[in-house]
Amino acid sequence: MRFKAFVIMAFAATMLSACQQEDVLDVSRLQGKPELRLTNATLSRMKALNMDRNSPIMIRIFKEEGVMEVWKANASNRYALLKSYQICAWSGMLGPKKKEGDRQAPEGFYDITKAQMNPNSRYYLAFNIGYPNAYDRSLNRGGTNLMVHGACSSSGCYSMTDAQVQEIFALANDAFAGGQQAFQIQALPFRMTADNMARHKNSPNIDFWKMLKIGYDQFEISHRPPVVNVCNHTYVFNQIAAPGQSFNPSGACPATSTPPEMAQAYSAYEAKYNTDYAAAEKKYAGYIWDEPTEAQRKAAVAGLKKKSTDLAFAPTGNGLQAGKLVKIEEFQAEEQKRAQTEADKALAEAAIKAVEKTKRAPVPQANPIVPAAQPTTASIASNVPENRPFWKLWN
């Protein structure tokens, strides 16, 4: 029994830790896994949307909603939404991943090649997102083994149920079989509408999100994955470098131009967006979005029944379930209260440490007992036997 308990605990610890080292294997190997198949509903929708089974795909992730979308090219080479999946677990809060161990799931634009697919993952099925990409590396951001995988448990990954990731894997396999070299993942904090951007305008990540929004907007306009480059530590989308110039992630951006059709469409799109944003700002005037922590998101789905036999099954819920709009004055008061609580906690910990020091065994001191009076020379002399021959010592 002890051995069995140890095995269970060890397995659970492995699954609940950060996304572990993944050996990249041949995508054709599916040892111990059922055959990858698409549901009849997915196949029917594909047919209705005039999509070839082997046409390219693209994935969009919206953290706050907890949604993963698979888009697929139709006969006109435009992408349409094929399937939406509820993300079972993602860790951290909104915002980009910056360093190993911060539990943040990445945000940005990433390319997935066939070599990044792992059918023999310890998390059922997995593919590596490709973090850090050129943009992340230009900012010296680090992290390893950031995945989309099954098992519904996350420490920096986007985790699905096993059934969900099996279908996503099948869609990717079909696209690779059709000749797609890499499919794009757009990992975004939320749908970058005027309303959502206004609601999150006080976030410290807002400038980063405004940069991502350009790529989001251009996909919304064209329904084609944007061509992504990086220069001067910045994402650039659908830009054509001047002849003889190139993009350097850490260097100055080259002279670029935007295709005329995109420039015209983007201008009209932005005009409408600005009108909608002004209205949204008025709507949220005096309020701020109190983004939930990971613990608060977990609490929102604490009563969810386990839908998997996997020991790691740990859904986290989404930000819209657990977040809330609060008045700015209330939010500031709560922040001050939170800061005071942290300060009080720090003082209490310091006081405990000070008390602990007093409980330590004292350093040994000199013997405090006063020594007996030293004998005088006279008394010493009186106690010395007289110098006599040894035969007289017993007299």
mmCIF file of C-alpha atoms in Angstrom:
data_model
loop_
_atom_site.group_PDB
_atom_site.id
_atom_site.type_symbol
_atom_site.label_atom_id
_atom_site.label_comp_id
_atom_site.label_asym_id
_atom_site.label_seq_id
_atom_site.Cartn_x
_atom_site.Cartn_y
_atom_site.Cartn_z
ATOM 1 C CA MET A 1 0.000 0.000 0.000
ATOM 2 C CA ARG A 2 2.828 2.379 0.853
ATOM 3 C CA PHE A 3 4.486 1.713 -2.476
ATOM 4 C CA LYS A 4 1.215 2.290 -4.342
ATOM 5 C CA ALA A 5 0.645 5.586 -2.512
ATOM 6 C CA PHE A 6 4.192 6.666 -3.284
ATOM 7 C CA VAL A 7 3.716 5.928 -7.002
ATOM 8 C CA ILE A 8 0.445 7.901 -7.098
ATOM 9 C CA MET A 9 1.991 10.885 -5.306
ATOM 10 C CA ALA A 10 5.065 10.852 -7.518
ATOM 11 C CA PHE A 11 2.932 10.731 -10.667
ATOM 12 C CA ALA A 12 0.720 13.568 -9.431
ATOM 13 C CA ALA A 13 3.743 15.690 -8.554
ATOM 14 C CA THR A 14 5.146 15.157 -12.033
ATOM 15 C CA MET A 15 1.898 16.118 -13.737
ATOM 16 C CA LEU A 16 1.271 19.148 -11.542
ATOM 17 C CA SER A 17 4.745 20.612 -11.950
ATOM 18 C CA ALA A 18 5.686 22.994 -14.726
ATOM 19 C CA CYS A 19 5.364 21.654 -18.253
ATOM 20 C CA GLN A 20 8.141 19.116 -18.236
ATOM 21 C CA GLN A 21 10.901 18.408 -20.716
ATOM 22 C CA GLU A 22 9.302 17.040 -23.881
ATOM 23 C CA ASP A 23 11.136 14.783 -26.272
ATOM 24 C CA VAL A 24 10.240 15.811 -29.819
ATOM 25 C CA LEU A 25 9.314 12.632 -31.670
ATOM 26 C CA ASP A 26 8.187 11.621 -35.145
ATOM 27 C CA VAL A 27 4.617 12.849 -35.520
ATOM 28 C CA SER A 28 3.629 9.540 -37.144
ATOM 29 C CA ARG A 29 4.300 7.628 -33.919
ATOM 30 C CA LEU A 30 1.194 7.231 -31.780
ATOM 31 C CA GLN A 31 2.181 4.436 -29.432
ATOM 32 C CA GLY A 32 -0.565 3.695 -26.953
ATOM 33 C CA LYS A 33 -2.811 6.443 -28.343
ATOM 34 C CA PRO A 34 -6.098 5.977 -30.174
ATOM 35 C CA GLU A 35 -6.196 6.821 -33.863
ATOM 36 C CA LEU A 36 -6.522 10.552 -34.436
ATOM 37 C CA ARG A 37 -9.974 11.223 -35.833
ATOM 38 C CA LEU A 38 -12.208 14.215 -36.451
ATOM 39 C CA THR A 39 -15.756 14.180 -35.139
ATOM 40 C CA ASN A 40 -18.580 13.891 -37.615
ATOM 41 C CA ALA A 41 -19.735 17.369 -36.598
ATOM 42 C CA THR A 42 -16.326 18.845 -37.462
ATOM 43 C CA LEU A 43 -16.230 17.050 -40.820
ATOM 44 C CA SER A 44 -19.741 18.267 -41.643
ATOM 45 C CA ARG A 45 -18.862 21.858 -40.791
ATOM 46 C CA MET A 46 -15.702 21.606 -42.887
ATOM 47 C CA LYS A 47 -17.787 20.522 -45.857
ATOM 48 C CA ALA A 48 -20.363 23.280 -45.308
ATOM 49 C CA LEU A 49 -17.575 25.901 -45.247
ATOM 50 C CA ASN A 50 -16.061 24.548 -48.490
ATOM 51 C CA MET A 51 -12.818 23.500 -46.805
ATOM 52 C CA ASP A 52 -10.507 20.768 -48.020
ATOM 53 C CA ARG A 53 -9.530 18.391 -45.237
ATOM 54 C CA ASN A 54 -5.823 19.076 -45.867
ATOM 55 C CA SER A 55 -6.049 22.863 -46.157
ATOM 56 C CA PRO A 56 -3.955 25.077 -43.798
ATOM 57 C CA ILE A 57 -5.039 25.969 -40.263
ATOM 58 C CA MET A 58 -4.400 28.780 -37.790
ATOM 59 C CA ILE A 59 -5.095 28.968 -34.038
ATOM 60 C CA ARG A 60 -6.225 31.927 -31.928
ATOM 61 C CA ILE A 61 -6.119 31.868 -28.123
ATOM 62 C CA PHE A 62 -8.053 34.300 -25.934
ATOM 63 C CA LYS A 63 -6.871 34.028 -22.345
ATOM 64 C CA GLU A 64 -9.577 36.031 -20.608
ATOM 65 C CA GLU A 65 -12.403 34.070 -22.224
ATOM 66 C CA GLY A 66 -10.471 30.825 -21.947
ATOM 67 C CA VAL A 67 -11.108 30.024 -25.612
ATOM 68 C CA MET A 68 -8.995 28.371 -28.303
ATOM 69 C CA GLU A 69 -10.188 28.766 -31.893
ATOM 70 C CA VAL A 70 -9.098 26.719 -34.908
ATOM 71 C CA TRP A 71 -9.441 28.573 -38.208
ATOM 72 C CA LYS A 72 -9.051 26.801 -41.554
ATOM 73 C CA ALA A 73 -8.565 27.951 -45.131
ATOM 74 C CA ASN A 74 -11.480 27.517 -47.515
ATOM 75 C CA ALA A 75 -11.454 27.157 -51.303
ATOM 76 C CA SER A 76 -10.804 30.902 -51.760
ATOM 77 C CA ASN A 77 -7.798 30.695 -49.408
ATOM 78 C CA ARG A 78 -9.550 32.804 -46.769
ATOM 79 C CA TYR A 79 -9.688 31.471 -43.245
ATOM 80 C CA ALA A 80 -13.003 30.801 -41.498
ATOM 81 C CA LEU A 81 -13.680 29.710 -37.929
ATOM 82 C CA LEU A 82 -13.966 25.938 -37.896
ATOM 83 C CA LYS A 83 -14.108 25.066 -34.190
ATOM 84 C CA SER A 84 -13.936 26.725 -30.748
ATOM 85 C CA TYR A 85 -12.710 24.895 -27.651
ATOM 86 C CA GLN A 86 -12.928 25.942 -24.019
ATOM 87 C CA ILE A 87 -9.406 25.956 -22.583
ATOM 88 C CA CYS A 88 -9.379 23.686 -19.547
ATOM 89 C CA ALA A 89 -6.452 25.318 -17.728
ATOM 90 C CA TRP A 90 -3.998 28.172 -18.153
ATOM 91 C CA SER A 91 -1.807 29.603 -15.413
ATOM 92 C CA GLY A 92 -0.817 33.071 -14.263
ATOM 93 C CA MET A 93 -2.672 36.240 -15.233
ATOM 94 C CA LEU A 94 -3.102 38.341 -18.369
ATOM 95 C CA GLY A 95 0.168 39.608 -19.816
ATOM 96 C CA PRO A 96 3.253 38.158 -21.528
ATOM 97 C CA LYS A 97 5.617 35.553 -20.173
ATOM 98 C CA LYS A 98 8.934 37.136 -19.166
ATOM 99 C CA LYS A 99 11.055 34.551 -17.383
ATOM 100 C CA GLU A 100 11.345 30.904 -16.465
ATOM 101 C CA GLY A 101 9.154 29.977 -13.525
ATOM 102 C CA ASP A 102 6.789 32.981 -13.587
ATOM 103 C CA ARG A 103 3.830 30.656 -14.394
ATOM 104 C CA GLN A 104 2.753 32.989 -17.199
ATOM 105 C CA ALA A 105 1.295 31.487 -20.364
ATOM 106 C CA PRO A 106 2.848 33.238 -23.403
ATOM 107 C CA GLU A 107 1.188 35.991 -25.413
ATOM 108 C CA GLY A 108 2.290 36.843 -28.937
ATOM 109 C CA PHE A 109 2.575 35.360 -32.425
ATOM 110 C CA TYR A 110 4.190 31.932 -32.766
ATOM 111 C CA ASP A 111 4.798 29.426 -35.578
ATOM 112 C CA ILE A 112 4.305 25.674 -35.076
ATOM 113 C CA THR A 113 6.206 23.272 -37.335
ATOM 114 C CA LYS A 114 5.798 19.524 -37.623
ATOM 115 C CA ALA A 115 8.934 19.047 -35.532
ATOM 116 C CA GLN A 116 7.211 20.723 -32.568
ATOM 117 C CA MET A 117 4.441 18.105 -32.453
ATOM 118 C CA ASN A 118 4.814 15.412 -29.798
ATOM 119 C CA PRO A 119 2.326 12.527 -29.890
ATOM 120 C CA ASN A 120 4.126 10.729 -27.054
ATOM 121 C CA SER A 121 3.918 13.558 -24.527
ATOM 122 C CA ARG A 122 3.527 12.719 -20.855
ATOM 123 C CA TYR A 123 0.547 15.110 -21.096
ATOM 124 C CA TYR A 124 -1.213 12.783 -23.573
ATOM 125 C CA LEU A 125 -0.559 14.856 -26.748
ATOM 126 C CA ALA A 126 1.366 18.126 -26.977
ATOM 127 C CA PHE A 127 2.954 20.642 -29.279
ATOM 128 C CA ASN A 128 5.535 23.246 -28.373
ATOM 129 C CA ILE A 129 4.359 26.839 -28.837
ATOM 130 C CA GLY A 130 7.824 27.994 -29.828
ATOM 131 C CA TYR A 131 8.469 30.349 -26.914
ATOM 132 C CA PRO A 132 10.699 32.324 -26.840
ATOM 133 C CA ASN A 133 10.300 33.640 -30.385
ATOM 134 C CA ALA A 134 12.407 36.378 -32.017
ATOM 135 C CA TYR A 135 10.478 39.119 -30.202
ATOM 136 C CA ASP A 136 10.864 37.431 -26.799
ATOM 137 C CA ARG A 137 14.564 36.781 -27.335
ATOM 138 C CA SER A 138 15.165 40.408 -28.340
ATOM 139 C CA LEU A 139 14.001 41.340 -24.816
ATOM 140 C CA ASN A 140 16.061 38.566 -23.177
ATOM 141 C CA ARG A 141 12.921 36.771 -22.064
ATOM 142 C CA GLY A 142 13.270 33.092 -21.310
ATOM 143 C CA GLY A 143 11.303 29.958 -20.617
ATOM 144 C CA THR A 144 11.226 26.370 -21.812
ATOM 145 C CA ASN A 145 8.693 23.678 -22.678
ATOM 146 C CA LEU A 146 5.702 25.962 -23.185
ATOM 147 C CA MET A 147 3.047 23.719 -24.694
ATOM 148 C CA VAL A 148 -0.492 23.194 -25.767
ATOM 149 C CA HIS A 149 -1.276 19.768 -24.319
ATOM 150 C CA GLY A 150 -3.874 17.494 -22.748
ATOM 151 C CA ALA A 151 -4.341 16.486 -19.086
ATOM 152 C CA CYS A 152 -5.988 19.771 -18.011
ATOM 153 C CA SER A 153 -3.193 21.048 -15.759
ATOM 154 C CA SER A 154 -0.976 24.053 -16.402
ATOM 155 C CA SER A 155 2.129 25.791 -15.113
ATOM 156 C CA GLY A 156 2.720 28.137 -18.021
ATOM 157 C CA CYS A 157 1.043 26.050 -20.733
ATOM 158 C CA TYR A 158 -2.373 26.068 -22.379
ATOM 159 C CA SER A 159 -3.936 22.781 -21.328
ATOM 160 C CA MET A 160 -6.961 21.131 -22.911
ATOM 161 C CA THR A 161 -8.882 17.965 -22.191
ATOM 162 C CA ASP A 162 -7.535 14.863 -23.887
ATOM 163 C CA ALA A 163 -10.486 14.720 -26.306
ATOM 164 C CA GLN A 164 -9.976 18.353 -27.337
ATOM 165 C CA VAL A 165 -6.231 18.104 -27.932
ATOM 166 C CA GLN A 166 -6.741 14.884 -29.908
ATOM 167 C CA GLU A 167 -8.948 16.683 -32.442
ATOM 168 C CA ILE A 168 -6.625 19.712 -32.596
ATOM 169 C CA PHE A 169 -3.731 17.312 -33.206
ATOM 170 C CA ALA A 170 -5.693 15.625 -35.988
ATOM 171 C CA LEU A 171 -6.429 18.972 -37.668
ATOM 172 C CA ALA A 172 -2.736 19.887 -37.504
ATOM 173 C CA ASN A 173 -1.707 16.495 -38.943
ATOM 174 C CA ASP A 174 -4.089 16.940 -41.873
ATOM 175 C CA ALA A 175 -2.735 20.445 -42.567
ATOM 176 C CA PHE A 176 0.869 19.197 -42.522
ATOM 177 C CA ALA A 177 -0.142 16.352 -44.831
ATOM 178 C CA GLY A 178 -1.535 18.967 -47.214
ATOM 179 C CA GLY A 179 1.818 20.756 -47.389
ATOM 180 C CA GLN A 180 1.536 23.459 -44.698
ATOM 181 C CA GLN A 181 5.034 24.013 -43.334
ATOM 182 C CA ALA A 182 3.979 25.812 -40.142
ATOM 183 C CA PHE A 183 0.726 27.069 -38.684
ATOM 184 C CA GLN A 184 0.411 30.295 -36.734
ATOM 185 C CA ILE A 185 -0.767 30.665 -33.148
ATOM 186 C CA GLN A 186 -2.013 34.082 -32.079
ATOM 187 C CA ALA A 187 -1.962 33.989 -28.265
ATOM 188 C CA LEU A 188 -3.895 37.072 -27.144
ATOM 189 C CA PRO A 189 -5.144 38.362 -23.779
ATOM 190 C CA PHE A 190 -8.707 38.882 -25.052
ATOM 191 C CA ARG A 191 -10.600 39.809 -28.208
ATOM 192 C CA MET A 192 -9.067 43.170 -29.001
ATOM 193 C CA THR A 193 -12.304 45.063 -29.465
ATOM 194 C CA ALA A 194 -12.778 48.716 -28.539
ATOM 195 C CA ASP A 195 -14.795 47.660 -25.503
ATOM 196 C CA ASN A 196 -12.142 45.269 -24.169
ATOM 197 C CA MET A 197 -9.264 47.660 -24.855
ATOM 198 C CA ALA A 198 -11.087 50.434 -22.971
ATOM 199 C CA ARG A 199 -11.893 48.087 -20.090
ATOM 200 C CA HIS A 200 -8.208 47.161 -19.737
ATOM 201 C CA LYS A 201 -6.718 50.585 -20.487
ATOM 202 C CA ASN A 202 -5.264 50.890 -16.953
ATOM 203 C CA SER A 203 -3.293 47.645 -17.243
ATOM 204 C CA PRO A 204 0.515 47.940 -17.179
ATOM 205 C CA ASN A 205 0.481 45.694 -20.282
ATOM 206 C CA ILE A 206 -1.644 48.041 -22.404
ATOM 207 C CA ASP A 207 1.209 49.225 -24.668
ATOM 208 C CA PHE A 208 2.211 45.630 -25.411
ATOM 209 C CA TRP A 209 -1.401 44.777 -26.216
ATOM 210 C CA LYS A 210 -1.754 47.778 -28.535
ATOM 211 C CA MET A 211 1.166 46.356 -30.510
ATOM 212 C CA LEU A 212 -0.461 42.891 -30.728
ATOM 213 C CA LYS A 213 -3.745 44.517 -31.709
ATOM 214 C CA ILE A 214 -2.319 45.574 -35.081
ATOM 215 C CA GLY A 215 -1.831 41.911 -36.040
ATOM 216 C CA TYR A 216 -5.243 41.029 -34.603
ATOM 217 C CA ASP A 217 -6.893 43.813 -36.610
ATOM 218 C CA GLN A 218 -5.233 42.834 -39.864
ATOM 219 C CA PHE A 219 -6.419 39.250 -39.479
ATOM 220 C CA GLU A 220 -9.942 40.511 -38.747
ATOM 221 C CA ILE A 221 -9.776 42.562 -41.958
ATOM 222 C CA SER A 222 -8.274 39.987 -44.309
ATOM 223 C CA HIS A 223 -8.974 36.622 -42.670
ATOM 224 C CA ARG A 224 -5.419 35.693 -43.617
ATOM 225 C CA PRO A 225 -2.686 35.093 -40.996
ATOM 226 C CA PRO A 226 -0.483 38.204 -40.972
ATOM 227 C CA VAL A 227 3.137 38.007 -42.068
ATOM 228 C CA VAL A 228 5.020 38.627 -38.821
ATOM 229 C CA ASN A 229 8.464 40.190 -38.462
ATOM 230 C CA VAL A 230 10.335 41.754 -35.543
ATOM 231 C CA CYS A 231 12.578 44.819 -35.497
ATOM 232 C CA ASN A 232 13.606 47.283 -32.809
ATOM 233 C CA HIS A 233 12.085 44.934 -30.180
ATOM 234 C CA THR A 234 8.675 45.355 -31.829
ATOM 235 C CA TYR A 235 6.267 43.150 -33.774
ATOM 236 C CA VAL A 236 5.514 44.400 -37.284
ATOM 237 C CA PHE A 237 2.757 42.938 -39.445
ATOM 238 C CA ASN A 238 2.378 42.685 -43.216
ATOM 239 C CA GLN A 239 5.228 45.108 -43.832
ATOM 240 C CA ILE A 240 7.460 44.922 -46.904
ATOM 241 C CA ALA A 241 11.093 45.882 -46.314
ATOM 242 C CA ALA A 242 12.765 48.162 -48.838
ATOM 243 C CA PRO A 243 15.074 46.432 -51.345
ATOM 244 C CA GLY A 244 18.343 45.379 -49.771
ATOM 245 C CA GLN A 245 17.057 45.866 -46.223
ATOM 246 C CA SER A 246 15.951 43.290 -43.662
ATOM 247 C CA PHE A 247 14.345 42.941 -40.240
ATOM 248 C CA ASN A 248 16.616 42.729 -37.199
ATOM 249 C CA PRO A 249 14.785 41.938 -33.937
ATOM 250 C CA SER A 250 17.186 44.042 -31.855
ATOM 251 C CA GLY A 251 18.175 46.596 -34.514
ATOM 252 C CA ALA A 252 16.506 49.566 -36.120
ATOM 253 C CA CYS A 253 13.563 48.813 -38.391
ATOM 254 C CA PRO A 254 14.175 49.032 -42.138
ATOM 255 C CA ALA A 255 12.192 51.317 -44.406
ATOM 256 C CA THR A 256 8.905 49.515 -45.017
ATOM 257 C CA SER A 257 5.679 49.825 -46.938
ATOM 258 C CA THR A 258 2.174 48.427 -46.456
ATOM 259 C CA PRO A 259 0.303 46.791 -49.357
ATOM 260 C CA PRO A 260 -2.148 49.474 -50.640
ATOM 261 C CA GLU A 261 -5.242 47.271 -50.189
ATOM 262 C CA MET A 262 -4.360 46.603 -46.559
ATOM 263 C CA ALA A 263 -3.530 50.252 -45.884
ATOM 264 C CA GLN A 264 -6.893 51.379 -47.206
ATOM 265 C CA ALA A 265 -8.892 48.707 -45.376
ATOM 266 C CA TYR A 266 -6.973 49.295 -42.134
ATOM 267 C CA SER A 267 -7.649 53.039 -42.285
ATOM 268 C CA ALA A 268 -11.407 52.438 -42.506
ATOM 269 C CA TYR A 269 -11.230 49.825 -39.741
ATOM 270 C CA GLU A 270 -9.356 52.197 -37.427
ATOM 271 C CA ALA A 271 -11.831 55.020 -38.029
ATOM 272 C CA LYS A 272 -14.715 52.864 -36.805
ATOM 273 C CA TYR A 273 -12.619 51.513 -33.934
ATOM 274 C CA ASN A 274 -11.787 55.022 -32.693
ATOM 275 C CA THR A 275 -15.484 55.930 -32.622
ATOM 276 C CA ASP A 276 -16.316 52.753 -30.704
ATOM 277 C CA TYR A 277 -13.415 53.289 -28.301
ATOM 278 C CA ALA A 278 -14.559 56.797 -27.407
ATOM 279 C CA ALA A 279 -17.991 55.398 -26.529
ATOM 280 C CA ALA A 280 -16.425 52.591 -24.465
ATOM 281 C CA GLU A 281 -14.279 55.061 -22.527
ATOM 282 C CA LYS A 282 -17.421 56.919 -21.475
ATOM 283 C CA LYS A 283 -19.028 53.619 -20.501
ATOM 284 C CA TYR A 284 -16.135 52.705 -18.188
ATOM 285 C CA ALA A 285 -15.430 56.213 -16.864
ATOM 286 C CA GLY A 286 -14.781 56.033 -13.125
ATOM 287 C CA TYR A 287 -14.399 52.241 -13.162
ATOM 288 C CA ILE A 288 -11.488 49.850 -13.379
ATOM 289 C CA TRP A 289 -11.338 46.159 -14.198
ATOM 290 C CA ASP A 290 -10.177 44.132 -11.200
ATOM 291 C CA GLU A 291 -8.455 41.242 -12.947
ATOM 292 C CA PRO A 292 -8.719 37.951 -11.042
ATOM 293 C CA THR A 293 -5.698 36.012 -9.880
ATOM 294 C CA GLU A 294 -5.201 32.389 -10.848
ATOM 295 C CA ALA A 295 -6.464 31.360 -7.391
ATOM 296 C CA GLN A 296 -9.656 33.385 -7.888
ATOM 297 C CA ARG A 297 -10.219 31.787 -11.294
ATOM 298 C CA LYS A 298 -9.798 28.332 -9.761
ATOM 299 C CA ALA A 299 -12.275 29.212 -7.025
ATOM 300 C CA ALA A 300 -14.844 30.177 -9.670
ATOM 301 C CA VAL A 301 -14.894 26.582 -10.965
ATOM 302 C CA ALA A 302 -14.144 24.812 -7.695
ATOM 303 C CA GLY A 303 -17.409 22.862 -7.893
ATOM 304 C CA LEU A 304 -16.699 21.556 -11.388
ATOM 305 C CA LYS A 305 -16.970 17.789 -11.462
ATOM 306 C CA LYS A 306 -13.912 15.913 -12.580
ATOM 307 C CA LYS A 307 -14.255 14.950 -16.242
ATOM 308 C CA SER A 308 -11.037 12.998 -16.499
ATOM 309 C CA THR A 309 -9.330 10.087 -14.763
ATOM 310 C CA ASP A 310 -6.064 12.007 -14.987
ATOM 311 C CA LEU A 311 -4.594 12.874 -11.585
ATOM 312 C CA ALA A 312 -3.530 16.261 -12.926
ATOM 313 C CA PHE A 313 -7.046 17.405 -13.874
ATOM 314 C CA ALA A 314 -7.171 20.973 -12.501
ATOM 315 C CA PRO A 315 -9.381 23.443 -14.429
ATOM 316 C CA THR A 316 -8.756 27.111 -13.749
ATOM 317 C CA GLY A 317 -11.826 28.907 -15.098
ATOM 318 C CA ASN A 318 -11.680 32.125 -17.096
ATOM 319 C CA GLY A 319 -11.159 35.771 -16.249
ATOM 320 C CA LEU A 320 -14.671 36.855 -17.134
ATOM 321 C CA GLN A 321 -16.107 34.486 -14.534
ATOM 322 C CA ALA A 322 -13.971 35.740 -11.667
ATOM 323 C CA GLY A 323 -13.114 39.360 -12.624
ATOM 324 C CA LYS A 324 -15.257 42.391 -11.913
ATOM 325 C CA LEU A 325 -15.659 46.087 -12.578
ATOM 326 C CA VAL A 326 -15.186 48.255 -9.491
ATOM 327 C CA LYS A 327 -15.189 51.977 -8.869
ATOM 328 C CA ILE A 328 -11.706 53.440 -9.006
ATOM 329 C CA GLU A 329 -12.005 54.786 -5.439
ATOM 330 C CA GLU A 330 -12.984 51.345 -4.146
ATOM 331 C CA PHE A 331 -10.192 49.703 -6.099
ATOM 332 C CA GLN A 332 -7.596 52.137 -4.735
ATOM 333 C CA ALA A 333 -8.875 51.635 -1.182
ATOM 334 C CA GLU A 334 -8.663 47.861 -1.649
ATOM 335 C CA GLU A 335 -5.128 48.180 -3.034
ATOM 336 C CA GLN A 336 -4.099 50.285 -0.027
ATOM 337 C CA LYS A 337 -5.672 47.732 2.280
ATOM 338 C CA ARG A 338 -3.837 44.962 0.470
ATOM 339 C CA ALA A 339 -0.543 46.856 0.691
ATOM 340 C CA GLN A 340 -1.099 47.488 4.411
ATOM 341 C CA THR A 341 -1.826 43.808 4.933
ATOM 342 C CA GLU A 342 1.425 42.914 3.194
ATOM 343 C CA ALA A 343 3.313 45.475 5.305
ATOM 344 C CA ASP A 344 1.745 44.120 8.515
ATOM 345 C CA LYS A 345 2.634 40.606 7.447
ATOM 346 C CA ALA A 346 6.251 41.637 6.852
ATOM 347 C CA LEU A 347 6.408 43.300 10.309
ATOM 348 C CA ALA A 348 4.909 40.219 11.951
ATOM 349 C CA GLU A 349 7.437 37.961 10.232
ATOM 350 C CA ALA A 350 10.276 40.247 11.355
ATOM 351 C CA ALA A 351 8.955 40.183 14.942
ATOM 352 C CA ILE A 352 8.746 36.388 14.894
ATOM 353 C CA LYS A 353 12.323 36.182 13.666
ATOM 354 C CA ALA A 354 13.432 38.543 16.462
ATOM 355 C CA VAL A 355 11.698 36.381 19.079
ATOM 356 C CA GLU A 356 13.248 33.252 17.594
ATOM 357 C CA LYS A 357 16.675 34.792 18.057
ATOM 358 C CA THR A 358 16.055 35.270 21.804
ATOM 359 C CA LYS A 359 15.127 31.598 22.155
ATOM 360 C CA ARG A 360 18.471 30.422 20.910
ATOM 361 C CA ALA A 361 20.900 28.879 23.463
ATOM 362 C CA PRO A 362 23.210 31.614 24.862
ATOM 363 C CA VAL A 363 26.885 31.593 23.990
ATOM 364 C CA PRO A 364 28.821 30.091 26.952
ATOM 365 C CA GLN A 365 30.265 32.787 29.278
ATOM 366 C CA ALA A 366 33.082 32.697 31.767
ATOM 367 C CA ASN A 367 32.213 30.806 35.022
ATOM 368 C CA PRO A 368 30.406 33.422 37.142
ATOM 369 C CA ILE A 369 31.252 31.640 40.479
ATOM 370 C CA VAL A 370 33.761 33.664 42.506
ATOM 371 C CA PRO A 371 36.901 31.544 43.015
ATOM 372 C CA ALA A 372 37.973 30.698 46.580
ATOM 373 C CA ALA A 373 40.514 32.977 48.229
ATOM 374 C CA GLN A 374 44.053 32.197 47.184
ATOM 375 C CA PRO A 375 46.245 30.839 49.970
ATOM 376 C CA THR A 376 48.933 33.158 51.365
ATOM 377 C CA THR A 377 52.649 32.496 51.157
ATOM 378 C CA ALA A 378 52.753 31.788 54.871
ATOM 379 C CA SER A 379 50.024 29.188 54.748
ATOM 380 C CA ILE A 380 51.672 27.551 51.784
ATOM 381 C CA ALA A 381 54.955 27.424 53.694
ATOM 382 C CA SER A 382 53.314 25.926 56.813
ATOM 383 C CA ASN A 383 51.893 23.082 54.791
ATOM 384 C CA VAL A 384 55.183 22.109 53.173
ATOM 385 C CA PRO A 385 56.769 19.172 55.030
ATOM 386 C CA GLU A 386 60.175 19.828 56.556
ATOM 387 C CA ASN A 387 63.177 18.441 54.744
ATOM 388 C CA ARG A 388 63.874 15.244 56.697
ATOM 389 C CA PRO A 389 65.462 11.906 55.860
ATOM 390 C CA PHE A 390 62.905 9.470 54.541
ATOM 391 C CA TRP A 391 63.234 7.150 57.596
ATOM 392 C CA LYS A 392 62.005 9.914 59.821
ATOM 393 C CA LEU A 393 58.941 10.740 57.819
ATOM 394 C CA TRP A 394 56.753 8.360 59.830
ATOM 395 C CA ASN A 395 57.803 9.632 63.215
#
